[in-house]
Amino acid sequence: MDLSLKSELDDLFENIKKQTSTLQNKLLQSGAVEDFTIYKVSKKQGGREVVEINTLKEALAVYSDYECVAPDSSKESSLFPGYIALNKDKVTQEGFDEIVANINLAKKQFKSFLDEHNKPKAIMLSQGPKVKLNPILYEAYPMKSPVQIFRMVKYFEPVINMIHFKWARKQRYDNLTAESAVRIAIYNIDKPPALQYSSAAWRAKMNDLIDKLTALPPDVKLKRIKPAPYTPQLALRITDSGRWQKLHGALPVLVNCESAEQLKLTAGLDDLHEVKILDADGLANLGWKAICSELGFYRNNKSM
């Protein structure tokens, strides 16, 4: 790696760590934390093991946990769902919203730098060649996980009085026209899934897909579905409206409350056994016919 790139990358990463440290120290020292519940969720034998973090110092440390779970897979990482409830009267005084904004800005700047300078390439690892989408990051910090580094810190402003954890499937169903599907296929024509297709085979598949999509009636309704496993969900009840806000996140959410006494946790998070992904077969059972499962294109059987 060019030394100038490494130097700039170091500066950007140090800024993330600096801004994150500011948040951690402020939360420890300000006395603004009324309550917290944070879990560490890890893969275990096809399921998910849930361990509750007991001390505030350990809980805050998850914001700066950038290490890979497995050296050969920088995408494998633990989840840290949870909340840190702050006294609403101290939030503005301590400037927590501004600190969170500074952290997320530093992360965006870091990611923008990688997007500009990275070029995917195969890297030989102990289990064979793998395509690394962030080779600059891998070369500079081989034990750092980009998934962990890129995770944004959420600050939920409305005052809440009730919290509920559960396992939920964060599945996306986006409406799609044949025309927009063609544009997506054209965009991905030179981006084959890692180690699944050769460039020539993928381009041929995309050209065939484009021909099929172009031949569909203009009023045909498609969906772009991204199959997903169960993930932790955090539901927050807003005091003023009584409305529930559902959040998915891999880092603890900062929330506002009146006091610990006026905040109720209605359900925690337990181990999840047999994590099931709603894959192409599962979608077929629900009536969705795959047009191109690699790009997530499906059509409802009832509309065919």
mmCIF file of N, CA and C in Angstrom, residues 208-297:
data_model
loop_
_atom_site.group_PDB
_atom_site.id
_atom_site.type_symbol
_atom_site.label_atom_id
_atom_site.label_comp_id
_atom_site.label_asym_id
_atom_site.label_seq_id
_atom_site.Cartn_x
_atom_site.Cartn_y
_atom_site.Cartn_z
ATOM 1 N N ASP A 208 -29.141 -12.334 -20.631
ATOM 2 C CA ASP A 208 -30.349 -13.152 -20.759
ATOM 3 C C ASP A 208 -31.464 -12.590 -19.873
ATOM 4 N N LEU A 209 -31.111 -12.176 -18.654
ATOM 5 C CA LEU A 209 -32.091 -11.601 -17.736
ATOM 6 C C LEU A 209 -32.680 -10.314 -18.309
ATOM 7 N N ILE A 210 -31.828 -9.472 -18.869
ATOM 8 C CA ILE A 210 -32.290 -8.208 -19.448
ATOM 9 C C ILE A 210 -33.279 -8.469 -20.582
ATOM 10 N N ASP A 211 -33.001 -9.480 -21.417
ATOM 11 C CA ASP A 211 -33.922 -9.828 -22.503
ATOM 12 C C ASP A 211 -35.281 -10.269 -21.951
ATOM 13 N N LYS A 212 -35.273 -11.080 -20.881
ATOM 14 C CA LYS A 212 -36.522 -11.562 -20.289
ATOM 15 C C LYS A 212 -37.316 -10.419 -19.669
ATOM 16 N N LEU A 213 -36.609 -9.527 -18.967
ATOM 17 C CA LEU A 213 -37.289 -8.399 -18.324
ATOM 18 C C LEU A 213 -37.879 -7.451 -19.361
ATOM 19 N N THR A 214 -37.151 -7.227 -20.438
ATOM 20 C CA THR A 214 -37.619 -6.328 -21.492
ATOM 21 C C THR A 214 -38.874 -6.876 -22.161
ATOM 22 N N ALA A 215 -39.011 -8.191 -22.203
ATOM 23 C CA ALA A 215 -40.167 -8.821 -22.858
ATOM 24 C C ALA A 215 -41.411 -8.848 -21.968
ATOM 25 N N LEU A 216 -41.275 -8.523 -20.675
ATOM 26 C CA LEU A 216 -42.430 -8.539 -19.776
ATOM 27 C C LEU A 216 -43.379 -7.385 -20.080
ATOM 28 N N PRO A 217 -44.689 -7.562 -19.807
ATOM 29 C CA PRO A 217 -45.643 -6.463 -19.988
ATOM 30 C C PRO A 217 -45.239 -5.262 -19.139
ATOM 31 N N PRO A 218 -45.494 -4.036 -19.603
ATOM 32 C CA PRO A 218 -45.050 -2.844 -18.867
ATOM 33 C C PRO A 218 -45.696 -2.680 -17.500
ATOM 34 N N ASP A 219 -46.879 -3.298 -17.293
ATOM 35 C CA ASP A 219 -47.567 -3.139 -16.011
ATOM 36 C C ASP A 219 -47.266 -4.270 -15.024
ATOM 37 N N VAL A 220 -46.317 -5.149 -15.370
ATOM 38 C CA VAL A 220 -46.013 -6.266 -14.482
ATOM 39 C C VAL A 220 -45.425 -5.758 -13.171
ATOM 40 N N LYS A 221 -45.794 -6.413 -12.069
ATOM 41 C CA LYS A 221 -45.325 -6.006 -10.747
ATOM 42 C C LYS A 221 -44.283 -6.997 -10.243
ATOM 43 N N LEU A 222 -43.115 -6.487 -9.913
ATOM 44 C CA LEU A 222 -42.031 -7.305 -9.388
ATOM 45 C C LEU A 222 -41.680 -6.857 -7.987
ATOM 46 N N LYS A 223 -40.945 -7.710 -7.271
ATOM 47 C CA LYS A 223 -40.423 -7.370 -5.946
ATOM 48 C C LYS A 223 -38.928 -7.642 -5.936
ATOM 49 N N ARG A 224 -38.215 -6.790 -5.231
ATOM 50 C CA ARG A 224 -36.818 -7.098 -4.950
ATOM 51 C C ARG A 224 -36.759 -7.481 -3.480
ATOM 52 N N ILE A 225 -36.482 -8.749 -3.231
ATOM 53 C CA ILE A 225 -36.528 -9.304 -1.876
ATOM 54 C C ILE A 225 -35.125 -9.709 -1.447
ATOM 55 N N LYS A 226 -34.758 -9.287 -0.277
ATOM 56 C CA LYS A 226 -33.463 -9.667 0.271
ATOM 57 C C LYS A 226 -33.682 -10.649 1.414
ATOM 58 N N PRO A 227 -33.485 -11.950 1.170
ATOM 59 C CA PRO A 227 -33.666 -12.934 2.250
ATOM 60 C C PRO A 227 -32.779 -12.618 3.444
ATOM 61 N N ALA A 228 -33.317 -12.793 4.637
ATOM 62 C CA ALA A 228 -32.573 -12.428 5.845
ATOM 63 C C ALA A 228 -32.899 -13.378 6.982
ATOM 64 N N PRO A 229 -31.958 -13.574 7.891
ATOM 65 C CA PRO A 229 -32.219 -14.389 9.079
ATOM 66 C C PRO A 229 -32.901 -13.546 10.143
ATOM 67 N N TYR A 230 -33.244 -14.174 11.261
ATOM 68 C CA TYR A 230 -33.784 -13.422 12.392
ATOM 69 C C TYR A 230 -32.685 -12.571 13.017
ATOM 70 N N THR A 231 -33.026 -11.343 13.366
ATOM 71 C CA THR A 231 -32.091 -10.429 14.012
ATOM 72 C C THR A 231 -32.754 -9.809 15.238
ATOM 73 N N PRO A 232 -31.963 -9.322 16.195
ATOM 74 C CA PRO A 232 -32.564 -8.687 17.376
ATOM 75 C C PRO A 232 -33.307 -7.400 17.003
ATOM 76 N N GLN A 233 -34.472 -7.231 17.585
ATOM 77 C CA GLN A 233 -35.268 -6.014 17.368
ATOM 78 C C GLN A 233 -35.515 -5.329 18.710
ATOM 79 N N LEU A 234 -35.403 -4.020 18.708
ATOM 80 C CA LEU A 234 -35.629 -3.203 19.897
ATOM 81 C C LEU A 234 -36.834 -2.321 19.637
ATOM 82 N N ALA A 235 -37.871 -2.460 20.466
ATOM 83 C CA ALA A 235 -39.070 -1.641 20.332
ATOM 84 C C ALA A 235 -39.114 -0.623 21.473
ATOM 85 N N LEU A 236 -39.321 0.640 21.114
ATOM 86 C CA LEU A 236 -39.327 1.736 22.085
ATOM 87 C C LEU A 236 -40.705 2.392 22.098
ATOM 88 N N ARG A 237 -41.302 2.536 23.278
ATOM 89 C CA ARG A 237 -42.614 3.185 23.389
ATOM 90 C C ARG A 237 -42.420 4.661 23.737
ATOM 91 N N ILE A 238 -42.907 5.531 22.867
ATOM 92 C CA ILE A 238 -42.755 6.971 23.043
ATOM 93 C C ILE A 238 -43.765 7.472 24.073
ATOM 94 N N THR A 239 -43.295 8.180 25.066
ATOM 95 C CA THR A 239 -44.130 8.610 26.191
ATOM 96 C C THR A 239 -45.296 9.480 25.738
ATOM 97 N N ASP A 240 -45.047 10.487 24.925
ATOM 98 C CA ASP A 240 -46.085 11.456 24.567
ATOM 99 C C ASP A 240 -47.198 10.861 23.718
ATOM 100 N N SER A 241 -46.841 10.017 22.761
ATOM 101 C CA SER A 241 -47.841 9.508 21.822
ATOM 102 C C SER A 241 -48.313 8.086 22.122
ATOM 103 N N GLY A 242 -47.523 7.343 22.891
ATOM 104 C CA GLY A 242 -47.852 5.943 23.129
ATOM 105 C C GLY A 242 -47.511 5.055 21.951
ATOM 106 N N ARG A 243 -46.937 5.625 20.911
ATOM 107 C CA ARG A 243 -46.587 4.865 19.713
ATOM 108 C C ARG A 243 -45.279 4.096 19.938
ATOM 109 N N TRP A 244 -45.188 2.918 19.323
ATOM 110 C CA TRP A 244 -43.980 2.101 19.415
ATOM 111 C C TRP A 244 -43.113 2.330 18.180
ATOM 112 N N GLN A 245 -41.826 2.493 18.402
ATOM 113 C CA GLN A 245 -40.854 2.614 17.321
ATOM 114 C C GLN A 245 -39.951 1.387 17.345
ATOM 115 N N LYS A 246 -39.877 0.671 16.221
ATOM 116 C CA LYS A 246 -39.072 -0.543 16.146
ATOM 117 C C LYS A 246 -37.743 -0.232 15.474
ATOM 118 N N LEU A 247 -36.665 -0.681 16.094
ATOM 119 C CA LEU A 247 -35.322 -0.427 15.576
ATOM 120 C C LEU A 247 -34.545 -1.732 15.478
ATOM 121 N N HIS A 248 -33.721 -1.837 14.441
ATOM 122 C CA HIS A 248 -32.747 -2.918 14.334
ATOM 123 C C HIS A 248 -31.369 -2.279 14.390
ATOM 124 N N GLY A 249 -30.514 -2.832 15.174
ATOM 125 C CA GLY A 249 -29.179 -2.261 15.253
ATOM 126 C C GLY A 249 -28.202 -3.229 15.871
ATOM 127 N N ALA A 250 -26.939 -3.047 15.508
ATOM 128 C CA ALA A 250 -25.892 -3.914 16.027
ATOM 129 C C ALA A 250 -25.082 -3.228 17.110
ATOM 130 N N LEU A 251 -25.437 -1.977 17.429
ATOM 131 C CA LEU A 251 -24.813 -1.236 18.517
ATOM 132 C C LEU A 251 -25.912 -0.688 19.422
ATOM 133 N N PRO A 252 -25.608 -0.435 20.690
ATOM 134 C CA PRO A 252 -26.624 0.108 21.601
ATOM 135 C C PRO A 252 -27.157 1.457 21.114
ATOM 136 N N VAL A 253 -28.466 1.657 21.274
ATOM 137 C CA VAL A 253 -29.118 2.903 20.899
ATOM 138 C C VAL A 253 -29.163 3.830 22.119
ATOM 139 N N LEU A 254 -28.815 5.082 21.927
ATOM 140 C CA LEU A 254 -28.954 6.079 22.988
ATOM 141 C C LEU A 254 -30.384 6.607 22.961
ATOM 142 N N VAL A 255 -31.055 6.567 24.109
ATOM 143 C CA VAL A 255 -32.452 7.010 24.191
ATOM 144 C C VAL A 255 -32.622 7.983 25.353
ATOM 145 N N ASN A 256 -33.701 8.750 25.311
ATOM 146 C CA ASN A 256 -34.035 9.696 26.375
ATOM 147 C C ASN A 256 -35.125 9.127 27.266
ATOM 148 N N CYS A 257 -35.030 9.387 28.562
ATOM 149 C CA CYS A 257 -36.085 8.974 29.492
ATOM 150 C C CYS A 257 -36.210 10.000 30.606
ATOM 151 N N GLU A 258 -37.314 9.926 31.350
ATOM 152 C CA GLU A 258 -37.508 10.814 32.500
ATOM 153 C C GLU A 258 -36.594 10.397 33.649
ATOM 154 N N SER A 259 -36.610 9.095 33.940
ATOM 155 C CA SER A 259 -35.788 8.532 35.016
ATOM 156 C C SER A 259 -35.817 7.017 34.895
ATOM 157 N N ALA A 260 -34.935 6.348 35.631
ATOM 158 C CA ALA A 260 -34.906 4.888 35.603
ATOM 159 C C ALA A 260 -36.212 4.311 36.144
ATOM 160 N N GLU A 261 -36.809 4.988 37.116
ATOM 161 C CA GLU A 261 -38.049 4.506 37.728
ATOM 162 C C GLU A 261 -39.218 4.551 36.753
ATOM 163 N N GLN A 262 -39.160 5.447 35.779
ATOM 164 C CA GLN A 262 -40.260 5.589 34.831
ATOM 165 C C GLN A 262 -39.976 4.891 33.501
ATOM 166 N N LEU A 263 -38.981 4.008 33.501
ATOM 167 C CA LEU A 263 -38.631 3.249 32.304
ATOM 168 C C LEU A 263 -38.814 1.763 32.596
ATOM 169 N N LYS A 264 -39.615 1.090 31.775
ATOM 170 C CA LYS A 264 -39.921 -0.314 32.012
ATOM 171 C C LYS A 264 -39.423 -1.181 30.860
ATOM 172 N N LEU A 265 -38.661 -2.224 31.193
ATOM 173 C CA LEU A 265 -38.224 -3.226 30.225
ATOM 174 C C LEU A 265 -39.208 -4.385 30.288
ATOM 175 N N THR A 266 -40.002 -4.571 29.218
ATOM 176 C CA THR A 266 -41.057 -5.584 29.245
ATOM 177 C C THR A 266 -40.580 -6.974 28.840
ATOM 178 N N ALA A 267 -39.492 -7.056 28.062
ATOM 179 C CA ALA A 267 -38.965 -8.367 27.656
ATOM 180 C C ALA A 267 -37.521 -8.234 27.230
ATOM 181 N N GLY A 268 -36.700 -9.173 27.691
ATOM 182 C CA GLY A 268 -35.298 -9.193 27.304
ATOM 183 C C GLY A 268 -35.081 -10.089 26.097
ATOM 184 N N LEU A 269 -33.825 -10.451 25.863
ATOM 185 C CA LEU A 269 -33.459 -11.259 24.700
ATOM 186 C C LEU A 269 -32.835 -12.567 25.169
ATOM 187 N N ASP A 270 -33.325 -13.680 24.642
ATOM 188 C CA ASP A 270 -32.816 -15.007 24.977
ATOM 189 C C ASP A 270 -32.078 -15.618 23.793
ATOM 190 N N ASP A 271 -31.377 -16.722 24.052
ATOM 191 C CA ASP A 271 -30.697 -17.444 22.974
ATOM 192 C C ASP A 271 -31.687 -17.815 21.870
ATOM 193 N N LEU A 272 -31.193 -17.804 20.655
ATOM 194 C CA LEU A 272 -32.008 -18.202 19.503
ATOM 195 C C LEU A 272 -31.447 -19.491 18.940
ATOM 196 N N HIS A 273 -32.279 -20.504 18.851
ATOM 197 C CA HIS A 273 -31.848 -21.803 18.344
ATOM 198 C C HIS A 273 -32.316 -21.968 16.898
ATOM 199 N N GLU A 274 -31.468 -22.553 16.076
ATOM 200 C CA GLU A 274 -31.781 -22.834 14.671
ATOM 201 C C GLU A 274 -32.185 -21.566 13.928
ATOM 202 N N VAL A 275 -31.193 -20.732 13.638
ATOM 203 C CA VAL A 275 -31.444 -19.522 12.853
ATOM 204 C C VAL A 275 -31.819 -19.933 11.437
ATOM 205 N N LYS A 276 -33.021 -19.570 11.018
ATOM 206 C CA LYS A 276 -33.494 -19.944 9.685
ATOM 207 C C LYS A 276 -33.569 -18.713 8.787
ATOM 208 N N ILE A 277 -33.003 -18.861 7.601
ATOM 209 C CA ILE A 277 -33.052 -17.787 6.613
ATOM 210 C C ILE A 277 -34.165 -18.086 5.625
ATOM 211 N N LEU A 278 -34.979 -17.090 5.351
ATOM 212 C CA LEU A 278 -36.014 -17.258 4.348
ATOM 213 C C LEU A 278 -35.353 -17.168 2.974
ATOM 214 N N ASP A 279 -34.940 -18.320 2.446
ATOM 215 C CA ASP A 279 -34.189 -18.357 1.188
ATOM 216 C C ASP A 279 -35.137 -18.474 -0.002
ATOM 217 N N ALA A 280 -34.589 -18.764 -1.176
ATOM 218 C CA ALA A 280 -35.397 -18.849 -2.390
ATOM 219 C C ALA A 280 -36.484 -19.916 -2.269
ATOM 220 N N ASP A 281 -36.162 -21.052 -1.638
ATOM 221 C CA ASP A 281 -37.175 -22.106 -1.459
ATOM 222 C C ASP A 281 -38.294 -21.633 -0.537
ATOM 223 N N GLY A 282 -37.912 -20.934 0.541
ATOM 224 C CA GLY A 282 -38.920 -20.418 1.459
ATOM 225 C C GLY A 282 -39.813 -19.392 0.791
ATOM 226 N N LEU A 283 -39.210 -18.542 -0.036
ATOM 227 C CA LEU A 283 -39.995 -17.543 -0.758
ATOM 228 C C LEU A 283 -40.923 -18.216 -1.765
ATOM 229 N N ALA A 284 -40.461 -19.318 -2.377
ATOM 230 C CA ALA A 284 -41.305 -20.051 -3.325
ATOM 231 C C ALA A 284 -42.537 -20.613 -2.624
ATOM 232 N N ASN A 285 -42.356 -21.079 -1.391
ATOM 233 C CA ASN A 285 -43.486 -21.596 -0.614
ATOM 234 C C ASN A 285 -44.501 -20.513 -0.281
ATOM 235 N N LEU A 286 -44.035 -19.263 -0.264
ATOM 236 C CA LEU A 286 -44.929 -18.127 -0.002
ATOM 237 C C LEU A 286 -45.540 -17.577 -1.290
ATOM 238 N N GLY A 287 -45.216 -18.214 -2.414
ATOM 239 C CA GLY A 287 -45.820 -17.795 -3.673
ATOM 240 C C GLY A 287 -44.969 -16.903 -4.533
ATOM 241 N N TRP A 288 -43.660 -16.790 -4.204
ATOM 242 C CA TRP A 288 -42.777 -15.928 -4.990
ATOM 243 C C TRP A 288 -41.914 -16.771 -5.921
ATOM 244 N N LYS A 289 -41.974 -16.470 -7.205
ATOM 245 C CA LYS A 289 -41.176 -17.185 -8.203
ATOM 246 C C LYS A 289 -39.931 -16.364 -8.502
ATOM 247 N N ALA A 290 -38.767 -16.997 -8.420
ATOM 248 C CA ALA A 290 -37.508 -16.282 -8.648
ATOM 249 C C ALA A 290 -37.321 -15.964 -10.122
ATOM 250 N N ILE A 291 -37.003 -14.721 -10.400
ATOM 251 C CA ILE A 291 -36.582 -14.305 -11.738
ATOM 252 C C ILE A 291 -35.060 -14.272 -11.788
ATOM 253 N N CYS A 292 -34.462 -13.740 -10.733
ATOM 254 C CA CYS A 292 -33.004 -13.774 -10.562
ATOM 255 C C CYS A 292 -32.738 -13.674 -9.071
ATOM 256 N N SER A 293 -32.518 -14.812 -8.427
ATOM 257 C CA SER A 293 -32.349 -14.818 -6.967
ATOM 258 C C SER A 293 -31.077 -14.084 -6.540
ATOM 259 N N GLU A 294 -30.040 -14.082 -7.416
ATOM 260 C CA GLU A 294 -28.791 -13.394 -7.057
ATOM 261 C C GLU A 294 -29.008 -11.892 -6.871
ATOM 262 N N LEU A 295 -29.899 -11.314 -7.661
ATOM 263 C CA LEU A 295 -30.206 -9.888 -7.526
ATOM 264 C C LEU A 295 -31.467 -9.648 -6.700
ATOM 265 N N GLY A 296 -32.114 -10.735 -6.270
ATOM 266 C CA GLY A 296 -33.296 -10.610 -5.428
ATOM 267 C C GLY A 296 -34.563 -10.290 -6.186
ATOM 268 N N PHE A 297 -34.643 -10.607 -7.492
ATOM 269 C CA PHE A 297 -35.819 -10.312 -8.297
ATOM 270 C C PHE A 297 -36.819 -11.469 -8.202
#
